[in-house]
């Protein structure tokens, strides 16, 4: 993806973060997922009084896209209000591994807009996938 598009996706992830439902943690996260055919799906974290039912922003975006028929993705941007670029949890890394190539770029964004560009494989090396089944 070109630099300009990358910054648009960063802005989308930061803006959608405002929709996060986070009455318990007060820790909003926004994600912006780009499909192979350039459609955009945003996601936020959605918490629950039964804390363990919380769905992270990344998984919300992926599940929205998959439920609309998309299974191939080329980029995800994840934005938090964190001091350093937000680090996705293990569950989200595993869900990304289900649908995304190891080489897929994952852009992590901090509260001040600073970014860290990684690949899925860097975030989840030697992952368990259907290839091992
Ligand atoms: O990458 C991350 C990290 C955390 N969270 C959420 C889960 C919970 O609602 C809150 C605090 O853990 O942040 C995300 O949505 N994505
Ligand atoms: Zn997560």
PDB file of C-alpha atoms and ligand atoms in Angstrom:
ATOM      1  CA  UNK A   1       0.000   0.000   0.000  1.00  0.00           C
ATOM      2  CA  UNK A   2       1.194   3.501  -0.771  1.00  0.00           C
ATOM      3  CA  UNK A   3       2.147   5.977   1.973  1.00  0.00           C
ATOM      4  CA  UNK A   4      -0.923   8.143   1.408  1.00  0.00           C
ATOM      5  CA  UNK A   5      -3.316   5.193   1.713  1.00  0.00           C
ATOM      6  CA  UNK A   6      -1.520   4.007   4.805  1.00  0.00           C
ATOM      7  CA  UNK A   7      -2.103   7.352   6.519  1.00  0.00           C
ATOM      8  CA  UNK A   8      -5.774   7.284   5.541  1.00  0.00           C
ATOM      9  CA  UNK A   9      -6.142   3.852   7.155  1.00  0.00           C
ATOM     10  CA  UNK A  10      -4.369   5.114  10.274  1.00  0.00           C
ATOM     11  CA  UNK A  11      -6.811   8.005  10.473  1.00  0.00           C
ATOM     12  CA  UNK A  12      -9.739   5.601   9.996  1.00  0.00           C
ATOM     13  CA  UNK A  13      -8.533   3.345  12.814  1.00  0.00           C
ATOM     14  CA  UNK A  14      -8.059   6.330  15.123  1.00  0.00           C
ATOM     15  CA  UNK A  15     -11.470   7.792  14.288  1.00  0.00           C
ATOM     16  CA  UNK A  16     -13.390   4.534  14.736  1.00  0.00           C
ATOM     17  CA  UNK A  17     -11.736   4.112  18.156  1.00  0.00           C
ATOM     18  CA  UNK A  18     -14.259   6.709  19.366  1.00  0.00           C
ATOM     19  CA  UNK A  19     -16.978   4.054  18.914  1.00  0.00           C
ATOM     20  CA  UNK A  20     -15.302   1.599  21.264  1.00  0.00           C
ATOM     21  CA  UNK A  21     -17.635   0.299  23.976  1.00  0.00           C
ATOM     22  CA  UNK A  22     -15.267   0.270  26.932  1.00  0.00           C
ATOM     23  CA  UNK A  23     -17.131   1.115  30.165  1.00  0.00           C
ATOM     24  CA  UNK A  24     -14.941  -1.282  32.178  1.00  0.00           C
ATOM     25  CA  UNK A  25     -11.390  -0.830  30.905  1.00  0.00           C
ATOM     26  CA  UNK A  26     -11.745   2.706  29.501  1.00  0.00           C
ATOM     27  CA  UNK A  27      -9.177   1.466  26.974  1.00  0.00           C
ATOM     28  CA  UNK A  28     -10.523   2.179  23.476  1.00  0.00           C
ATOM     29  CA  UNK A  29      -9.016   0.454  20.464  1.00  0.00           C
ATOM     30  CA  UNK A  30      -9.847   0.907  16.781  1.00  0.00           C
ATOM     31  CA  UNK A  31      -8.917  -1.256  13.818  1.00  0.00           C
ATOM     32  CA  UNK A  32      -9.080  -0.722  10.081  1.00  0.00           C
ATOM     33  CA  UNK A  33      -8.888  -3.796   7.859  1.00  0.00           C
ATOM     34  CA  UNK A  34      -8.346  -3.667   4.090  1.00  0.00           C
ATOM     35  CA  UNK A  35      -9.566  -6.531   1.935  1.00  0.00           C
ATOM     36  CA  UNK A  36      -7.686  -7.791  -1.097  1.00  0.00           C
ATOM     37  CA  UNK A  37     -10.212  -5.925  -3.274  1.00  0.00           C
ATOM     38  CA  UNK A  38      -9.713  -2.684  -1.338  1.00  0.00           C
ATOM     39  CA  UNK A  39     -12.835  -2.665   0.780  1.00  0.00           C
ATOM     40  CA  UNK A  40     -12.501  -1.213   4.251  1.00  0.00           C
ATOM     41  CA  UNK A  41     -13.870  -2.743   7.461  1.00  0.00           C
ATOM     42  CA  UNK A  42     -13.440  -0.968  10.755  1.00  0.00           C
ATOM     43  CA  UNK A  43     -13.772  -2.489  14.211  1.00  0.00           C
ATOM     44  CA  UNK A  44     -13.705  -1.492  17.869  1.00  0.00           C
ATOM     45  CA  UNK A  45     -13.439  -3.349  21.131  1.00  0.00           C
ATOM     46  CA  UNK A  46     -16.808  -4.212  22.639  1.00  0.00           C
ATOM     47  CA  UNK A  47     -16.812  -5.089  26.326  1.00  0.00           C
ATOM     48  CA  UNK A  48     -19.385  -6.828  28.510  1.00  0.00           C
ATOM     49  CA  UNK A  49     -20.309  -6.885  32.194  1.00  0.00           C
ATOM     50  CA  UNK A  50     -19.197 -10.508  31.928  1.00  0.00           C
ATOM     51  CA  UNK A  51     -15.650  -9.357  31.175  1.00  0.00           C
ATOM     52  CA  UNK A  52     -14.465 -12.468  29.336  1.00  0.00           C
ATOM     53  CA  UNK A  53     -16.992 -11.897  26.560  1.00  0.00           C
ATOM     54  CA  UNK A  54     -15.090  -8.826  25.372  1.00  0.00           C
ATOM     55  CA  UNK A  55     -14.345  -8.742  21.662  1.00  0.00           C
ATOM     56  CA  UNK A  56     -11.195  -6.900  20.618  1.00  0.00           C
ATOM     57  CA  UNK A  57     -11.173  -4.282  17.866  1.00  0.00           C
ATOM     58  CA  UNK A  58      -9.130  -6.404  15.456  1.00  0.00           C
ATOM     59  CA  UNK A  59     -11.434  -9.386  15.759  1.00  0.00           C
ATOM     60  CA  UNK A  60     -14.506  -7.187  15.351  1.00  0.00           C
ATOM     61  CA  UNK A  61     -13.128  -5.866  12.046  1.00  0.00           C
ATOM     62  CA  UNK A  62     -12.149  -9.349  10.818  1.00  0.00           C
ATOM     63  CA  UNK A  63     -15.471 -10.906  11.815  1.00  0.00           C
ATOM     64  CA  UNK A  64     -17.418  -8.092  10.148  1.00  0.00           C
ATOM     65  CA  UNK A  65     -15.468  -8.642   6.926  1.00  0.00           C
ATOM     66  CA  UNK A  66     -15.718 -12.439   6.985  1.00  0.00           C
ATOM     67  CA  UNK A  67     -19.440 -12.270   7.643  1.00  0.00           C
ATOM     68  CA  UNK A  68     -19.749 -10.065   4.552  1.00  0.00           C
ATOM     69  CA  UNK A  69     -17.980 -12.679   2.437  1.00  0.00           C
ATOM     70  CA  UNK A  70     -14.367 -11.445   2.534  1.00  0.00           C
ATOM     71  CA  UNK A  71     -11.569 -13.846   3.390  1.00  0.00           C
ATOM     72  CA  UNK A  72      -8.459 -12.263   1.929  1.00  0.00           C
ATOM     73  CA  UNK A  73      -6.864  -9.255   3.524  1.00  0.00           C
ATOM     74  CA  UNK A  74      -3.879  -7.139   2.678  1.00  0.00           C
ATOM     75  CA  UNK A  75      -3.443  -4.796   5.610  1.00  0.00           C
ATOM     76  CA  UNK A  76      -4.658  -4.103   9.116  1.00  0.00           C
ATOM     77  CA  UNK A  77      -4.086  -0.974  11.175  1.00  0.00           C
ATOM     78  CA  UNK A  78      -4.677  -1.083  14.939  1.00  0.00           C
ATOM     79  CA  UNK A  79      -4.818   2.127  16.969  1.00  0.00           C
ATOM     80  CA  UNK A  80      -4.863   2.661  20.724  1.00  0.00           C
ATOM     81  CA  UNK A  81      -4.426   5.531  23.132  1.00  0.00           C
ATOM     82  CA  UNK A  82      -1.254   3.886  24.333  1.00  0.00           C
ATOM     83  CA  UNK A  83       2.136   5.538  24.911  1.00  0.00           C
ATOM     84  CA  UNK A  84       3.729   3.053  22.522  1.00  0.00           C
ATOM     85  CA  UNK A  85       2.172   1.410  19.430  1.00  0.00           C
ATOM     86  CA  UNK A  86      -0.525  -0.968  20.668  1.00  0.00           C
ATOM     87  CA  UNK A  87       0.282  -4.656  20.806  1.00  0.00           C
ATOM     88  CA  UNK A  88      -2.531  -7.010  19.729  1.00  0.00           C
ATOM     89  CA  UNK A  89      -3.442  -9.812  22.126  1.00  0.00           C
ATOM     90  CA  UNK A  90      -2.685 -13.451  21.424  1.00  0.00           C
ATOM     91  CA  UNK A  91      -6.275 -14.315  20.540  1.00  0.00           C
ATOM     92  CA  UNK A  92      -6.347 -11.652  17.824  1.00  0.00           C
ATOM     93  CA  UNK A  93      -2.974 -12.779  16.455  1.00  0.00           C
ATOM     94  CA  UNK A  94      -4.376 -16.296  16.138  1.00  0.00           C
ATOM     95  CA  UNK A  95      -7.532 -15.049  14.391  1.00  0.00           C
ATOM     96  CA  UNK A  96      -5.390 -12.993  11.997  1.00  0.00           C
ATOM     97  CA  UNK A  97      -3.364 -16.141  11.264  1.00  0.00           C
ATOM     98  CA  UNK A  98      -6.567 -17.906  10.212  1.00  0.00           C
ATOM     99  CA  UNK A  99      -7.300 -15.396   7.432  1.00  0.00           C
ATOM    100  CA  UNK A 100      -4.095 -13.510   6.642  1.00  0.00           C
ATOM    101  CA  UNK A 101      -0.782 -14.443   5.030  1.00  0.00           C
ATOM    102  CA  UNK A 102       2.260 -14.448   7.343  1.00  0.00           C
ATOM    103  CA  UNK A 103       3.669 -11.599   5.258  1.00  0.00           C
ATOM    104  CA  UNK A 104       0.637  -9.343   5.750  1.00  0.00           C
ATOM    105  CA  UNK A 105       1.606  -5.894   7.054  1.00  0.00           C
ATOM    106  CA  UNK A 106       0.205  -4.981  10.463  1.00  0.00           C
ATOM    107  CA  UNK A 107       0.520  -1.326  11.428  1.00  0.00           C
ATOM    108  CA  UNK A 108       0.398  -0.588  15.142  1.00  0.00           C
ATOM    109  CA  UNK A 109      -0.419   2.960  16.249  1.00  0.00           C
ATOM    110  CA  UNK A 110       0.110   4.784  19.545  1.00  0.00           C
ATOM    111  CA  UNK A 111      -2.014   7.566  21.001  1.00  0.00           C
ATOM    112  CA  UNK A 112       0.277  10.241  19.555  1.00  0.00           C
ATOM    113  CA  UNK A 113       0.028   8.703  16.074  1.00  0.00           C
ATOM    114  CA  UNK A 114       3.473   7.130  16.081  1.00  0.00           C
ATOM    115  CA  UNK A 115       3.516   3.816  14.230  1.00  0.00           C
ATOM    116  CA  UNK A 116       5.283   0.481  14.205  1.00  0.00           C
ATOM    117  CA  UNK A 117       5.106  -1.589  11.029  1.00  0.00           C
ATOM    118  CA  UNK A 118       5.263  -5.332  11.521  1.00  0.00           C
ATOM    119  CA  UNK A 119       4.192  -8.453   9.674  1.00  0.00           C
ATOM    120  CA  UNK A 120       1.811 -11.047  11.045  1.00  0.00           C
ATOM    121  CA  UNK A 121       4.656 -13.550  11.128  1.00  0.00           C
ATOM    122  CA  UNK A 122       6.710 -11.253  13.339  1.00  0.00           C
ATOM    123  CA  UNK A 123       3.764 -11.015  15.725  1.00  0.00           C
ATOM    124  CA  UNK A 124       3.003 -14.739  15.700  1.00  0.00           C
ATOM    125  CA  UNK A 125       5.955 -16.868  14.546  1.00  0.00           C
ATOM    126  CA  UNK A 126       5.538 -20.612  13.924  1.00  0.00           C
ATOM    127  CA  UNK A 127       1.777 -20.256  14.207  1.00  0.00           C
ATOM    128  CA  UNK A 128      -0.736 -23.072  14.378  1.00  0.00           C
ATOM    129  CA  UNK A 129      -2.803 -23.066  11.194  1.00  0.00           C
ATOM    130  CA  UNK A 130      -4.889 -25.428   9.109  1.00  0.00           C
ATOM    131  CA  UNK A 131      -1.687 -26.430   7.313  1.00  0.00           C
ATOM    132  CA  UNK A 132      -0.812 -28.549  10.345  1.00  0.00           C
ATOM    133  CA  UNK A 133      -4.176 -30.311  10.526  1.00  0.00           C
TER     134      UNK A 133
HETATM  135  O1  LIG B   1      -4.980  -4.968  20.581  1.00  0.00           O
HETATM  136  C1  LIG B   1      -5.873  -4.860  21.437  1.00  0.00           C
HETATM  137  C2  LIG B   1      -5.606  -4.874  22.820  1.00  0.00           C
HETATM  138  C3  LIG B   1      -6.655  -4.747  23.692  1.00  0.00           C
HETATM  139  N1  LIG B   1      -7.922  -4.597  23.226  1.00  0.00           N
HETATM  140  C4  LIG B   1      -9.028  -4.364  24.172  1.00  0.00           C
HETATM  141  C5  LIG B   1      -9.601  -5.498  24.938  1.00  0.00           C
HETATM  142  C6  LIG B   1     -10.222  -4.777  26.119  1.00  0.00           C
HETATM  143  O2  LIG B   1     -11.496  -4.239  25.755  1.00  0.00           O
HETATM  144  C7  LIG B   1      -9.300  -3.604  26.358  1.00  0.00           C
HETATM  145  C8  LIG B   1      -8.320  -3.805  27.502  1.00  0.00           C
HETATM  146  O3  LIG B   1      -7.705  -5.039  27.401  1.00  0.00           O
HETATM  147  O4  LIG B   1      -8.594  -3.429  25.146  1.00  0.00           O
HETATM  148  C9  LIG B   1      -8.193  -4.564  21.879  1.00  0.00           C
HETATM  149  O5  LIG B   1      -9.349  -4.394  21.469  1.00  0.00           O
HETATM  150  N2  LIG B   1      -7.165  -4.729  21.033  1.00  0.00           N
HETATM  151 ZN1  LIG B   2      -7.270  -9.080  20.944  1.00  0.00          ZN
END
